[in-house]
CSV table of C-alpha atoms in Angstrom, one decimal:
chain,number,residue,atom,x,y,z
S,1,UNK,CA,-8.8,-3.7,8.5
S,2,UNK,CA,-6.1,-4.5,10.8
S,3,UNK,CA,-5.3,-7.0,14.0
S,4,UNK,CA,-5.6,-3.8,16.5
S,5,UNK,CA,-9.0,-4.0,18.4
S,6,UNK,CA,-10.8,-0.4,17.9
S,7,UNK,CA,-12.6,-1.6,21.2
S,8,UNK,CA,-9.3,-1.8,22.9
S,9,UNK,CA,-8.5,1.3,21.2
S,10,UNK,CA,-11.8,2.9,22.1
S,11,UNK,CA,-10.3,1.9,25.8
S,12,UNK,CA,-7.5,3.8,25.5
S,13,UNK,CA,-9.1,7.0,24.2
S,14,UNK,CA,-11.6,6.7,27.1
S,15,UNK,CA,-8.6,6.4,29.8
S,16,UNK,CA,-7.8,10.1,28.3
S,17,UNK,CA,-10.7,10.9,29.8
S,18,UNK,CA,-12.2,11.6,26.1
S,19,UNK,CA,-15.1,10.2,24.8
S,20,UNK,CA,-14.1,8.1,21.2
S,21,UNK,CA,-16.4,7.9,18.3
S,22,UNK,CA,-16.1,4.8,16.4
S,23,UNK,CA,-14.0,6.5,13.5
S,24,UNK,CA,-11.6,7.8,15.8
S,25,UNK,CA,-10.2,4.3,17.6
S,26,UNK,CA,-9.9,2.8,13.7
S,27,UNK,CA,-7.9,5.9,12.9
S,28,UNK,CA,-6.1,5.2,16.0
S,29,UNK,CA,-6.0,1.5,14.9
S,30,UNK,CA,-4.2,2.4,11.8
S,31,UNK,CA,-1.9,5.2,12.6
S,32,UNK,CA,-0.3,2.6,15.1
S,33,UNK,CA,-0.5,-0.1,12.5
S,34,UNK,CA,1.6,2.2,10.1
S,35,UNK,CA,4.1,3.4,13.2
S,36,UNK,CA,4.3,-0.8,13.6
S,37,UNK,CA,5.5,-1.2,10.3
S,38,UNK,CA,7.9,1.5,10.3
S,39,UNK,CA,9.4,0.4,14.0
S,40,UNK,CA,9.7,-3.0,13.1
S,41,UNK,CA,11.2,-2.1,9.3
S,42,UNK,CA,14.2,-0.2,11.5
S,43,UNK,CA,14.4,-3.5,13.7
S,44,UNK,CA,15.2,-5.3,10.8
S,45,UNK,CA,17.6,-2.8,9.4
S,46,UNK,CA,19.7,-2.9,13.0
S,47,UNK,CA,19.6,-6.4,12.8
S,48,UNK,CA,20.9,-7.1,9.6
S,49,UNK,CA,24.0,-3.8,10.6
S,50,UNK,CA,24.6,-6.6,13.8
S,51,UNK,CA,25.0,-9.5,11.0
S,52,UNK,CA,21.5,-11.5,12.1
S,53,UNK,CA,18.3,-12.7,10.4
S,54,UNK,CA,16.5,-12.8,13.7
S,55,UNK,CA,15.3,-8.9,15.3
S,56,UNK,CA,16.0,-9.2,18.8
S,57,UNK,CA,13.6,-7.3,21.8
S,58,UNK,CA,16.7,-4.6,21.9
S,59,UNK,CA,16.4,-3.9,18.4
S,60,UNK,CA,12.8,-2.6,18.7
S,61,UNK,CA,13.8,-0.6,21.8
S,62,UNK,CA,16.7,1.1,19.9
S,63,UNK,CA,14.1,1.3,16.8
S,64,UNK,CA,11.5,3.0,19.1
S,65,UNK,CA,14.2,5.2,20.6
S,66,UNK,CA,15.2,6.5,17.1
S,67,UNK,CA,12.0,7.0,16.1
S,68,UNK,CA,11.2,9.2,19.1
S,69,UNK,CA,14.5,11.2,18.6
S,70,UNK,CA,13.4,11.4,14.9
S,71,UNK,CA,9.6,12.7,16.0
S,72,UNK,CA,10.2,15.2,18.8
């Protein structure tokens, strides 16, 4: 499994004003586990183009900001 809490998940569904099964928070848990992995990959990759080792807060924002023009 993965560090994402299906009851915080479950949470979250419920605040849609769904009602989760089980199955659906750890799908939820690992679809947002894989959309980590690729936001923080693209972190990295701005990083290195800006000459560091070290992924900086506005790397993720530009990362998730790509990713949304990418998705939509």
């Amino acid at each position: 499994m993965n560090g994402l809490s299906v009851r915080a998940l479950k949470r979250v569904i419920r605040e849609t004003g769904a009602r989760p099964s089980r199955g659906a928070a750890r799908e939820l848990a690992r679809s947002l586990e894989d959309l980590a992995w690729e936001i923080a990959d693209r972190g990295r990759l701005l990083a290195e183009h800006a000459g560091r080792r070290t992924v900086k807060d506005k790397d993720i924002r530009l990362a998730v900001k790509d990713w949304k023009r990418d998705y939509s």
